[in-house]
Coordinates of C-alpha atoms and ligand atoms in Angstrom, one line a residue:
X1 CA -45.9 -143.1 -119.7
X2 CA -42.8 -141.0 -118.7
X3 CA -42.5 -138.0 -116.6
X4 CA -42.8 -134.7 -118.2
X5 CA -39.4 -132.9 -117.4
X6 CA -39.4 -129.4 -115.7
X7 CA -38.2 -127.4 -118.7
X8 CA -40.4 -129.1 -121.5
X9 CA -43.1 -127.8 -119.4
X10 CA -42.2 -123.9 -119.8
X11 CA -42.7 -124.4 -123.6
X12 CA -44.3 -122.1 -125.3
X13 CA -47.9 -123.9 -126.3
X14 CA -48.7 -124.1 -129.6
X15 CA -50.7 -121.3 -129.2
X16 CA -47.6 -119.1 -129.1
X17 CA -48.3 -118.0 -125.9
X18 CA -45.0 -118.2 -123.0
X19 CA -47.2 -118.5 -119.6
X20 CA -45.1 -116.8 -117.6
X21 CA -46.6 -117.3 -113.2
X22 CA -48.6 -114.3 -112.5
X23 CA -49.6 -112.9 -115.7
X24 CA -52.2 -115.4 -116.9
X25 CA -55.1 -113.8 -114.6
X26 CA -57.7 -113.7 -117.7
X27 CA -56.6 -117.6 -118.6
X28 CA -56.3 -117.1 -121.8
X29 CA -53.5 -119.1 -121.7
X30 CA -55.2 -121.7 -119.6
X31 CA -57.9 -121.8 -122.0
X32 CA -55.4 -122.5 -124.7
X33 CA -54.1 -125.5 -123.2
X34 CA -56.9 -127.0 -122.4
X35 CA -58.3 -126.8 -126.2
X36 CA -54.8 -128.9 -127.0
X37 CA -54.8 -130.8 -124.3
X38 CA -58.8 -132.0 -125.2
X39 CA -57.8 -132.3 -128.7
X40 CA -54.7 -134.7 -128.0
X41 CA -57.0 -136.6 -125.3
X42 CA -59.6 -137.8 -128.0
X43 CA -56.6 -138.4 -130.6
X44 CA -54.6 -140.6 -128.3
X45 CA -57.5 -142.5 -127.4
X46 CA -57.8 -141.5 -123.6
X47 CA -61.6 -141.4 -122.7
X48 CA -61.9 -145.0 -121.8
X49 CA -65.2 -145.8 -120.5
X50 CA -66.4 -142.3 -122.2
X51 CA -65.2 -139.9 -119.8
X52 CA -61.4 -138.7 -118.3
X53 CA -59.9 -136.3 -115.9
X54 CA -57.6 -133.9 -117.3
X55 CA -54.9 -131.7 -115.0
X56 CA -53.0 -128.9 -116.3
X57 CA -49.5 -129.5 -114.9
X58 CA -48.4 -125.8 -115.8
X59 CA -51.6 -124.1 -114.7
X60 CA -50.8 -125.8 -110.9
X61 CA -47.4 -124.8 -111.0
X62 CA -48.1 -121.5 -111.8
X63 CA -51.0 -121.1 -109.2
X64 CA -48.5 -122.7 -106.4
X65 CA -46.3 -120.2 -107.5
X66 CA -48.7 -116.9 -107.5
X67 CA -50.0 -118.1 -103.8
X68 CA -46.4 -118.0 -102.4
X69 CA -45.5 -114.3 -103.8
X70 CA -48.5 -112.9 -103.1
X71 CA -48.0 -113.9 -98.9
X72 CA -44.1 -113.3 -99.7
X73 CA -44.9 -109.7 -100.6
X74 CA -46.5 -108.9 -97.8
X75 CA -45.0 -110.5 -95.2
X76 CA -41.7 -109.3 -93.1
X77 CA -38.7 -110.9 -94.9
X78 CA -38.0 -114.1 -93.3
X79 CA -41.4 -114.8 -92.1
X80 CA -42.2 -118.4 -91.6
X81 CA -45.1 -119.0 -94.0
X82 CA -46.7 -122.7 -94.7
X83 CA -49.1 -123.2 -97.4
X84 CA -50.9 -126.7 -96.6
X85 CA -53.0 -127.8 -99.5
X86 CA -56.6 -128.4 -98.4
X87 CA -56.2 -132.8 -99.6
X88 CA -60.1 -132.8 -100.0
X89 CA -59.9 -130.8 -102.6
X90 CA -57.9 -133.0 -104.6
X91 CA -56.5 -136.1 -102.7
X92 CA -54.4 -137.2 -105.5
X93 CA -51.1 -138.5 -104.6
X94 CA -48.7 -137.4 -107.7
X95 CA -50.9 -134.0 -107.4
X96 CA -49.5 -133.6 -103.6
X97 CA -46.3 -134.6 -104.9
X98 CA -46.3 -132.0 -107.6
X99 CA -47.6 -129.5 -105.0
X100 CA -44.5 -130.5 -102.4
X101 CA -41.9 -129.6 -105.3
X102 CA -43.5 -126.8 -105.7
X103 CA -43.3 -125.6 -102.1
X104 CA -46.6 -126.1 -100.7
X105 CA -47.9 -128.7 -98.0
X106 CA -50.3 -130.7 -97.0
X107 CA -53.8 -130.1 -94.8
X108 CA -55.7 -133.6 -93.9
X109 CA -58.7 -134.2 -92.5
X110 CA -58.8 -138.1 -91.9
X111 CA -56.1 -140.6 -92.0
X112 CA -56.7 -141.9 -95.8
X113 CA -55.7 -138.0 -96.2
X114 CA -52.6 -138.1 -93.6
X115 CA -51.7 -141.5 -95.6
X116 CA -51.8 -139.7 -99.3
X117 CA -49.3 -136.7 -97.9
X118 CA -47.1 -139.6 -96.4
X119 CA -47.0 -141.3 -99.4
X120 CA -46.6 -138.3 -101.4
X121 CA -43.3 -137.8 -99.5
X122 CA -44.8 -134.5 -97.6
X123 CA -43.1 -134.9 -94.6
X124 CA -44.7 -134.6 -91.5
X125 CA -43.7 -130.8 -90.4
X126 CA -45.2 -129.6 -93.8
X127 CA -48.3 -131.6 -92.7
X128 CA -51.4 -129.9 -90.4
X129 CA -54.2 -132.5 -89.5
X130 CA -57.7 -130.8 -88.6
X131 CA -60.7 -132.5 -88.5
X132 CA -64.0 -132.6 -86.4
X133 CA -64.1 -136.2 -85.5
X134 CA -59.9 -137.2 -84.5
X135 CA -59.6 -140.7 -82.6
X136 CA -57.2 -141.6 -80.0
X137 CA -55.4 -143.3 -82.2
X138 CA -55.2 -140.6 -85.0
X139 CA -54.4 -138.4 -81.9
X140 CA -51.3 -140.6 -81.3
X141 CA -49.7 -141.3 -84.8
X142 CA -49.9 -137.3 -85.5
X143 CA -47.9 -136.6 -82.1
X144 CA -45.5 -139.5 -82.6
X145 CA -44.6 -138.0 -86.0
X146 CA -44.8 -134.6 -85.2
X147 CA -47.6 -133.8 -87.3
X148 CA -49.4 -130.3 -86.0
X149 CA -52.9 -130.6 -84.9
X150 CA -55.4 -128.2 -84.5
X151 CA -57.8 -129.3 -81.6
X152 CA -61.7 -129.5 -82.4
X153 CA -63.3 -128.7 -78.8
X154 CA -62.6 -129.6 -75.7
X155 CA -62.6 -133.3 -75.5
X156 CA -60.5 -133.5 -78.1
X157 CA -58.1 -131.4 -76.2
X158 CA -58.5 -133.5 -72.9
X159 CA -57.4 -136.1 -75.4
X160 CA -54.6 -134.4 -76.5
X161 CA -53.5 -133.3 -72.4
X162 CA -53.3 -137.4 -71.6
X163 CA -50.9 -138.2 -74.5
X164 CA -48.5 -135.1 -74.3
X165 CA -48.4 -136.0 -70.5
X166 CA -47.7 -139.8 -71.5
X167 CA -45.0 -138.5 -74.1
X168 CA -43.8 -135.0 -74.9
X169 CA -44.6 -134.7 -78.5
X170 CA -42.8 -132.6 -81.7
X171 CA -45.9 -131.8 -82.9
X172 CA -46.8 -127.9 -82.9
X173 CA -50.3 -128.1 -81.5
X174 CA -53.2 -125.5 -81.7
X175 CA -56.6 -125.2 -81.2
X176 CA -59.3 -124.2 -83.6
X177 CA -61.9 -121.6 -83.2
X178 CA -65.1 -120.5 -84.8
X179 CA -65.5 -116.9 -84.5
X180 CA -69.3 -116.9 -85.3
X181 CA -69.1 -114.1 -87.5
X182 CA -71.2 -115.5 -90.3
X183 CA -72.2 -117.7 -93.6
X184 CA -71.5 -116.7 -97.2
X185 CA -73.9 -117.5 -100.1
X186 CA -73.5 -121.3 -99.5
X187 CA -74.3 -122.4 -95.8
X188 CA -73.4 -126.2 -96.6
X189 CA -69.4 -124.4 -97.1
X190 CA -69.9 -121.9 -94.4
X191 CA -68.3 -123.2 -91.4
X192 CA -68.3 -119.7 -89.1
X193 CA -72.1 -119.4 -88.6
X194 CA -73.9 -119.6 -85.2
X195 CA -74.0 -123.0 -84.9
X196 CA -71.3 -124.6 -87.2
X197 CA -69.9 -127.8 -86.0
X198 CA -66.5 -127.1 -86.5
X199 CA -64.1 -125.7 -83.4
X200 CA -64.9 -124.2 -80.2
X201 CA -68.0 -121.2 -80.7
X202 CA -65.9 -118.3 -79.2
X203 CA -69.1 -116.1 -78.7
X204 CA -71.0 -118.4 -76.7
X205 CA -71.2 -117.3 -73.0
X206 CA -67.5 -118.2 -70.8
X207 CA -66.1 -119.5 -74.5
X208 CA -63.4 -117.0 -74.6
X209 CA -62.6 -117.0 -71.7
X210 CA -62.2 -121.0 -71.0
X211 CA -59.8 -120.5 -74.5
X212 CA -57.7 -118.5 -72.8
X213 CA -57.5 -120.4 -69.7
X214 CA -57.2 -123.3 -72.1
X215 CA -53.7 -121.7 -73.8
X216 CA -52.7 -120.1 -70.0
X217 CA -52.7 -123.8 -68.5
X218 CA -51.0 -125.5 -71.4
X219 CA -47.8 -123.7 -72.1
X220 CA -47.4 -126.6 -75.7
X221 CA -50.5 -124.6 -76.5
X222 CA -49.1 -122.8 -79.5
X223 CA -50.8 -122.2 -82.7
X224 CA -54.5 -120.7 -83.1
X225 CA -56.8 -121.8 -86.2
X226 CA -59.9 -120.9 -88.0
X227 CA -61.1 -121.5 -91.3
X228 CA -64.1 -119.5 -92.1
X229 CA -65.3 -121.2 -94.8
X230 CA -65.5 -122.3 -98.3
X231 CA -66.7 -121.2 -101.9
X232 CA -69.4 -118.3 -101.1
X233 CA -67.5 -116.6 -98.5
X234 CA -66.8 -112.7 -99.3
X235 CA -63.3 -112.1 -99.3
X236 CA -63.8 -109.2 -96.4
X237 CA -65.4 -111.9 -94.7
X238 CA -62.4 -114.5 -94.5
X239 CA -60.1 -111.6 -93.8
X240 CA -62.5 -110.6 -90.3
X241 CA -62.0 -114.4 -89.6
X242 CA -58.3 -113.9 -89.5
X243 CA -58.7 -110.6 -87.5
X244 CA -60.9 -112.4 -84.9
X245 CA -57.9 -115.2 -85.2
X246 CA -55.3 -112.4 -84.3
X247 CA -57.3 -110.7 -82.2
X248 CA -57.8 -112.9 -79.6
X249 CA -53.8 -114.9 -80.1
X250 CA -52.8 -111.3 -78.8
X251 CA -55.4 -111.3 -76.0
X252 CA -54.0 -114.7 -75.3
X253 CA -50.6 -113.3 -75.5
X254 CA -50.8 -110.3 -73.4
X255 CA -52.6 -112.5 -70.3
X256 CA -49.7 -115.1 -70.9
X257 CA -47.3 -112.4 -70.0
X258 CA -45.1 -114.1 -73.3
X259 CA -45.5 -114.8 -76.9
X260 CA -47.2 -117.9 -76.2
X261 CA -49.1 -118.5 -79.5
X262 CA -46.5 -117.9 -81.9
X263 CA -48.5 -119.8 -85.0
X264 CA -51.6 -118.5 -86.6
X265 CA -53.6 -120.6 -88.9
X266 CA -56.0 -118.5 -91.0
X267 CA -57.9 -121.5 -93.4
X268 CA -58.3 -121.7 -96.7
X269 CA -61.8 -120.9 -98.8
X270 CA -60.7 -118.5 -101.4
X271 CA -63.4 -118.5 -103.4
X272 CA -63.2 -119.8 -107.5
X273 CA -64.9 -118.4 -110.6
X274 CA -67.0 -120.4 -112.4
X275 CA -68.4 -118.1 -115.0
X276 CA -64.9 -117.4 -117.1
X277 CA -61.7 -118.6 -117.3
X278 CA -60.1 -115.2 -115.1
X279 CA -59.1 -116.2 -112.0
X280 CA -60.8 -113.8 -109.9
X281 CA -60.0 -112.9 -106.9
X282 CA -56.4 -113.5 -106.7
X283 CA -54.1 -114.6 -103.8
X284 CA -52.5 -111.4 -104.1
X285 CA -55.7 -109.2 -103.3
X286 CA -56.3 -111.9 -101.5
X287 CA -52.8 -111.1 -99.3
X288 CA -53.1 -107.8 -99.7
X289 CA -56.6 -106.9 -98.2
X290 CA -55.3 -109.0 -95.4
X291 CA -52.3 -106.9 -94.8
X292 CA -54.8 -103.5 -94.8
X293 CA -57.1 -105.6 -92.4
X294 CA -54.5 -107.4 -90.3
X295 CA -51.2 -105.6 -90.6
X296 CA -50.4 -107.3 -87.1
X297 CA -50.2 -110.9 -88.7
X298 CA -47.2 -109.8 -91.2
X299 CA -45.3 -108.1 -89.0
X300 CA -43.1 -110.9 -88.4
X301 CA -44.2 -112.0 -85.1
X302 CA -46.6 -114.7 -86.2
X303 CA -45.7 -117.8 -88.3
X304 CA -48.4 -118.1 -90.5
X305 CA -50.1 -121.2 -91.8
X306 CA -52.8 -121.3 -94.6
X307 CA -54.9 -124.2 -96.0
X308 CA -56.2 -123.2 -99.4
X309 CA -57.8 -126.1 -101.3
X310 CA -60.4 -125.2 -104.5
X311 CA -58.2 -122.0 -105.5
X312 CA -55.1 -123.8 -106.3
X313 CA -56.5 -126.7 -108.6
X314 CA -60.4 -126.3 -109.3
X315 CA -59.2 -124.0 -112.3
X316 CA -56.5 -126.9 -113.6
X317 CA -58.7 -129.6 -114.2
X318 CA -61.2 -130.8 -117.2
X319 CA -63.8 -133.3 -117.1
X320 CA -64.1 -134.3 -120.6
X321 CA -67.0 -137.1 -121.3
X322 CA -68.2 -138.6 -124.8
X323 CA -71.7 -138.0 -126.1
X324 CA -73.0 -141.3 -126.4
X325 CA -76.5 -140.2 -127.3
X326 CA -77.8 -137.1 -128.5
X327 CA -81.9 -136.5 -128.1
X328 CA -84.9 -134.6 -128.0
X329 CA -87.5 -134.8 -125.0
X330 CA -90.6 -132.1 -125.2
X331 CA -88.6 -130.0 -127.2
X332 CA -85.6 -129.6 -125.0
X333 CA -82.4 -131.2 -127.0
X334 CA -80.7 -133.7 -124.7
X335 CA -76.9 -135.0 -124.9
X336 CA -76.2 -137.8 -122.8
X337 CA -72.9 -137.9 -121.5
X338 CA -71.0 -140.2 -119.4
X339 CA -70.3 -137.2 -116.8
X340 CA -72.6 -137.0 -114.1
X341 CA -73.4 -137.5 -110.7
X342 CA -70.5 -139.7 -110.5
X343 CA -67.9 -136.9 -111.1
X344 CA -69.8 -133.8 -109.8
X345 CA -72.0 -134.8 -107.3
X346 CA -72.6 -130.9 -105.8
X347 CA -73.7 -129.8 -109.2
X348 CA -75.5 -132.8 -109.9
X349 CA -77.9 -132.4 -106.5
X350 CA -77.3 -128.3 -106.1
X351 CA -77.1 -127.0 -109.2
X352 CA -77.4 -123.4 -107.8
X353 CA -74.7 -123.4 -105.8
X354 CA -72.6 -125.3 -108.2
X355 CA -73.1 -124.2 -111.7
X356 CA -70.5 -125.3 -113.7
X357 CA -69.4 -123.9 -117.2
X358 CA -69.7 -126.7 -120.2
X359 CA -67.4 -126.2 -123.5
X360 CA -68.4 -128.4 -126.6
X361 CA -66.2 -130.2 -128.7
X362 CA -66.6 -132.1 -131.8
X363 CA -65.5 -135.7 -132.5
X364 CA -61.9 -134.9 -133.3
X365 CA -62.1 -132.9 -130.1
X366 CA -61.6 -129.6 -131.5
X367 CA -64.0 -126.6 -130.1
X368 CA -67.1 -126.8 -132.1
X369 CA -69.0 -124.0 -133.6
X370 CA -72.2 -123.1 -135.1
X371 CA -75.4 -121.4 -134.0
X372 CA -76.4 -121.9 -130.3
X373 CA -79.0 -123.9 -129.1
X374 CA -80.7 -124.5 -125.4
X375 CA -79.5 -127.8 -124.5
X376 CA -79.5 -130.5 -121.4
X377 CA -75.8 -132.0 -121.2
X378 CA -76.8 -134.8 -119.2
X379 CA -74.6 -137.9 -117.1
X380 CA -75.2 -141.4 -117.3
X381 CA -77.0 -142.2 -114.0
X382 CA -80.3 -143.4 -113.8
X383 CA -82.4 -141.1 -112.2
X384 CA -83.7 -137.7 -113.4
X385 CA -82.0 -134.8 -112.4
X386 CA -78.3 -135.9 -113.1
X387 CA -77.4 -133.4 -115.5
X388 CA -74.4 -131.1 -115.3
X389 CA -76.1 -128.3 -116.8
X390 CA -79.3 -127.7 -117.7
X391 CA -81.2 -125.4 -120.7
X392 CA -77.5 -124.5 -121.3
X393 CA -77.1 -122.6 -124.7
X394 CA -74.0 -124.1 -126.3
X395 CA -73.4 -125.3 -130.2
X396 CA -75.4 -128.4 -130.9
X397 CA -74.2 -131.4 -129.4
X398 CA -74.0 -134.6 -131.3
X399 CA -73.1 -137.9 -130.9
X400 CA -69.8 -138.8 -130.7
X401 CA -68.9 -135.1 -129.8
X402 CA -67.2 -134.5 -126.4
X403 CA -68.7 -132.5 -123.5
X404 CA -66.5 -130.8 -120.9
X405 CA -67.0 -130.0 -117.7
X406 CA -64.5 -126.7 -116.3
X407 CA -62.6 -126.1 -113.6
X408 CA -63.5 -129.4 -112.1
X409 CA -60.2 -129.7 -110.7
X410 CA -61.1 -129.3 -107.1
X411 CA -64.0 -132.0 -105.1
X412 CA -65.3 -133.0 -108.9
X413 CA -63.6 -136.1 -110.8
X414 CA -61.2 -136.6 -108.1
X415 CA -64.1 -136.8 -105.8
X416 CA -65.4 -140.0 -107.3
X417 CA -69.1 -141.0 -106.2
X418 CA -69.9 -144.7 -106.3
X419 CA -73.4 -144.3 -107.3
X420 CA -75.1 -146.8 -110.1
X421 CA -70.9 -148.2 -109.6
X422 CA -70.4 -146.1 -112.5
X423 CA -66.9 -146.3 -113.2
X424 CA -64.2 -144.1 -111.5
X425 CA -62.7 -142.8 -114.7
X426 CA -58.8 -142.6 -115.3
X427 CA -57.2 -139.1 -114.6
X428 CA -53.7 -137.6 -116.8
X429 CA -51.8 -134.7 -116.2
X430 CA -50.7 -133.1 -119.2
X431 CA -47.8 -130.5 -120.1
X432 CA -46.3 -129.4 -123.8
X433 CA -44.2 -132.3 -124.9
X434 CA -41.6 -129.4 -126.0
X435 CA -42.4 -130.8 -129.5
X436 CA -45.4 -128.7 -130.5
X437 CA -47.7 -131.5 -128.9
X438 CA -49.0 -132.4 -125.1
X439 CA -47.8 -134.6 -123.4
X440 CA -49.8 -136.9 -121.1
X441 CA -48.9 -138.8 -117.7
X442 CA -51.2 -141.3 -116.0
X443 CA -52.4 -140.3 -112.4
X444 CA -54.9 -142.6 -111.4
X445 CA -55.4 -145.2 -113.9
X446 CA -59.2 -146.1 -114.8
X447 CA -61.5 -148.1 -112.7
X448 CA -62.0 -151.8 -113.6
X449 CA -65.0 -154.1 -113.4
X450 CA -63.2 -156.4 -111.6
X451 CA -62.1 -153.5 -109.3
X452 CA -65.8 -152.6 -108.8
X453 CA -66.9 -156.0 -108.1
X454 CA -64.0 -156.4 -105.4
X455 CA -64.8 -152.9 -103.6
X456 CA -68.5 -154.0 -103.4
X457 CA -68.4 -157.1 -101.6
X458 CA -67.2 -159.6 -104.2
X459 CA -65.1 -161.9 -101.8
X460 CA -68.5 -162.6 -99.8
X461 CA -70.4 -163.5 -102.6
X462 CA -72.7 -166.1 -100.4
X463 CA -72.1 -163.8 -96.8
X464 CA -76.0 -163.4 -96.1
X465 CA -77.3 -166.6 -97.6
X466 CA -75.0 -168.7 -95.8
X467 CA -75.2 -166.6 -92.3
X468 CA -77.2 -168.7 -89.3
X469 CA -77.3 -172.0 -92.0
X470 CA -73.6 -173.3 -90.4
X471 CA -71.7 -172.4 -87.2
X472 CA -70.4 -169.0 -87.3
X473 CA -66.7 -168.5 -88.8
Ligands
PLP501 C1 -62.1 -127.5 -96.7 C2 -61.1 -126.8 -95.8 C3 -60.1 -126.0 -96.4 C4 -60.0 -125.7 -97.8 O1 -61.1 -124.9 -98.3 P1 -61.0 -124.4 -99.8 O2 -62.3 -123.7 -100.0 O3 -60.9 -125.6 -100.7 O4 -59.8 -123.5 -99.9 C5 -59.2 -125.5 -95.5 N1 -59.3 -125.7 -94.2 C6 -60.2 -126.5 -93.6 C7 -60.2 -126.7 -92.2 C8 -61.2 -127.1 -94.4 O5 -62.1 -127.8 -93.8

């Protein structure tokens, strides 16, 4: 399939509506596409093994977009601000390709992630690498390329001292901090709590004070970093996270006699809605409640660095699944899908925490109507609870009708989880085709069998029957 070029993607949808960035905040517009888009999906035959990821090519664009003004419009002209993409949330290469062009780069967390932004073309100063659990040798390949790093704790930072004293590095190098100041509503994504495991627990007796030493007796010591945490954190939360941040880079600062940390790195985690299509809260209270909060970090003697992840695609992407059987258990109506476990695996096991919002659609793939009724929409794995919404009161579902699963653009279908080797399905982005239609464009093409078969083992078919029966190989 070819690309979709830039300007057929700023035509108007066949809803009539011009999305212009910034002014979709109910997603209505969003919504719109997404009906075509489904629609088009079913017609051109897309669904595969029974269930697709869809990405809305405009809708990312436009949410790159609104999270540069909204730090732009706060921040002293000039100001050196890098967005870095949070890759878990969506480690997609032509997605951190699309996200490059569109001015934003690229946060990893292990080197299959560092290996996506490279081969996204991301180049390495628009890269950050954090990440608890950083070998020697993911230590060395980030310096060489000048890659910044955030140290974990401080062996990772003894680490760091022997290789920038065996070769001056490039790389701007910080060190992360947690400033204990609390969980949200999910502890599992709150990462400044007592006891998290991430970065060094500034309250704990001597721990500010051995970070300061830390920065004082490393004068490479430059950027600071904390990322409170994800999904469930209160926006006045995050924004004390980045006031501990600045706090102590100008306690650091003042002792240092110089502007010695000249970098802050305030996380990601804005948080998504996942009860309507409005995209609430928005970078731009986001930015602004920081500037109240913080004016210190806009005044144009920090470069700042953020890593938002969830907020910038969950709302772009649709899981859309057949409905290969359509039942009735105890009374309770049952459409089995083929979207599970496999595709949403923290809604799947927490459904509490991870409600997700289901739309129906009919055969052809248009939205369906008709009275409500209490229904399961469950996946296809074999054990009980794998249903992406239960007792959900949606039009009846039927078989051969489509389920789909919103804002699952972020740690959902690109998330893939191998369970019952259910297959990883194909993912499309998808833009107006400037003809009244959408346009589709492959990024990750389907799982095979023979692809299954491979990744589990299939070149050592006779491995354990043969092992101790014949001198080892
Ligand atoms: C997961 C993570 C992010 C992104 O969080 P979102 O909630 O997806 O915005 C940013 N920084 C770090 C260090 C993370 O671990």
């Amino acid at each position: 399939m070819a690309e979709v070029p830039e300007e057929q993607v700023r035509t108007p949808t066949k809803a009539g509506k011009t999305v212009q960035q910034g002014i979709d905040a109910t997603g209505e517009g969003r919504a719109a596409r997404r009906d075509e888009a489904v629609r088009a999906a079913v017609r051109q035959g897309l669904l595969g093994h029974g269930v697709v990821g869809l990405l809305d090519v405009t809708g990312i664009r436009e949410s790159a977009a609104e999270l540069r003004a909204a730090f732009e419009a706060v921040s002293a002209p000039g100001a050196p601000v890098l967005h870095a993409f949070a890759v878990k949330a969506t480690p997609l290469v032509p997605v951190l390709r699309l996200l490059h062009e569109a001015g934003i780069g690229a946060e990893v967390a292990s080197p299959g992630e560092l290996a996506l932004a490279r081969a996204a073309g991301v180049p390495p100063d628009r890269i950050v690498l954090d990440s608890p659990a950083k070998t020697p040798q993911e230590l060395r390949e980030a310096l060489l390329l000048g890659i910044a790093v955030n140290a974990d704790n401080p062996q990772e930072l003894a680490r760091i001292d022997a290789a920038v004293r065996a070769a001056p590095s490039p790389a701007p190098l910080g060190l992360r901090v947690n400033p204990q100041i609390g969980g949200g509503t999910i502890e599992a994504t709150s990462t400044a709590t007592e006891t998290s495991k991430f970065g060094v627990a500034l309250r704990d007796e001597g721990a500010r004070e051995w970070v300061v030493r830390a920065y004082l007796d490393r004068p490479w010591l430059t950027r600071l970093h904390a990322h409170t945490g994800s999904q469930g954190i209160p926006l006045s939360l995050m924004a004390r996270g980045a006031a501990e941040t600045y706090g102590l880079a100008e306690e650091i600062n003042a002792r240092a006699g110089r502007r010695q940390v000249d970098t802050l790195d305030i996380g990601g985690g804005l948080p998504v809605n996942f009860y309507s299509d409005a995209t609430t809260p928005t970078y731009a209270q986001y930015a602004r409640l920081l500037r109240e909060e913080v004016p210190g970090l806009f005044d144009g003697r920090y470069g700042l660095v953020t890593e938002f992840g969830r907020s910038l695609l969950a709302k772009h992407g649709t899981t859309l699944a057949r409905v290969e059987y359509a039942k009735s258990a105890g009374g309770r109506r049952v459409a089995v899908t083929h979207a599970g476990v496999q595709v949403a695996a923290r809604t799947v096991y927490v459904p509490g925490a991870w409600p997700l919002r289901i739309a129906a659609y009919d055969a052809e793939g248009r939205p369906k109507t008709g009275p409500e009724v209490v229904q399961d929409i469950a996946g296809p794995a074999c054990f009980s609870g794998d249903l992406l919404a239960q007792a959900r009161a949606l039009p009846l579902l039927e078989q051969g009708d489509h389920a789909a699963a919103l804002d699952t653009g972020a740690y959902c279908f690109a998330s893939h989880y191998a369970y019952n080797s259910l297959f990883r399905p194909g993912i499309y982005g998808f833009a107006p085709d400037g003809a009244g239609g959408v346009a589709f464009v492959t990024v990750r093409e389907p799982q095979t069998v023979e692809e299954i078969v491979s990744e589990s083992g299939g070149a050592h078919v006779t491995a354990l029957t043969t092992l101790g029966a014949s001198p080892r190989r």
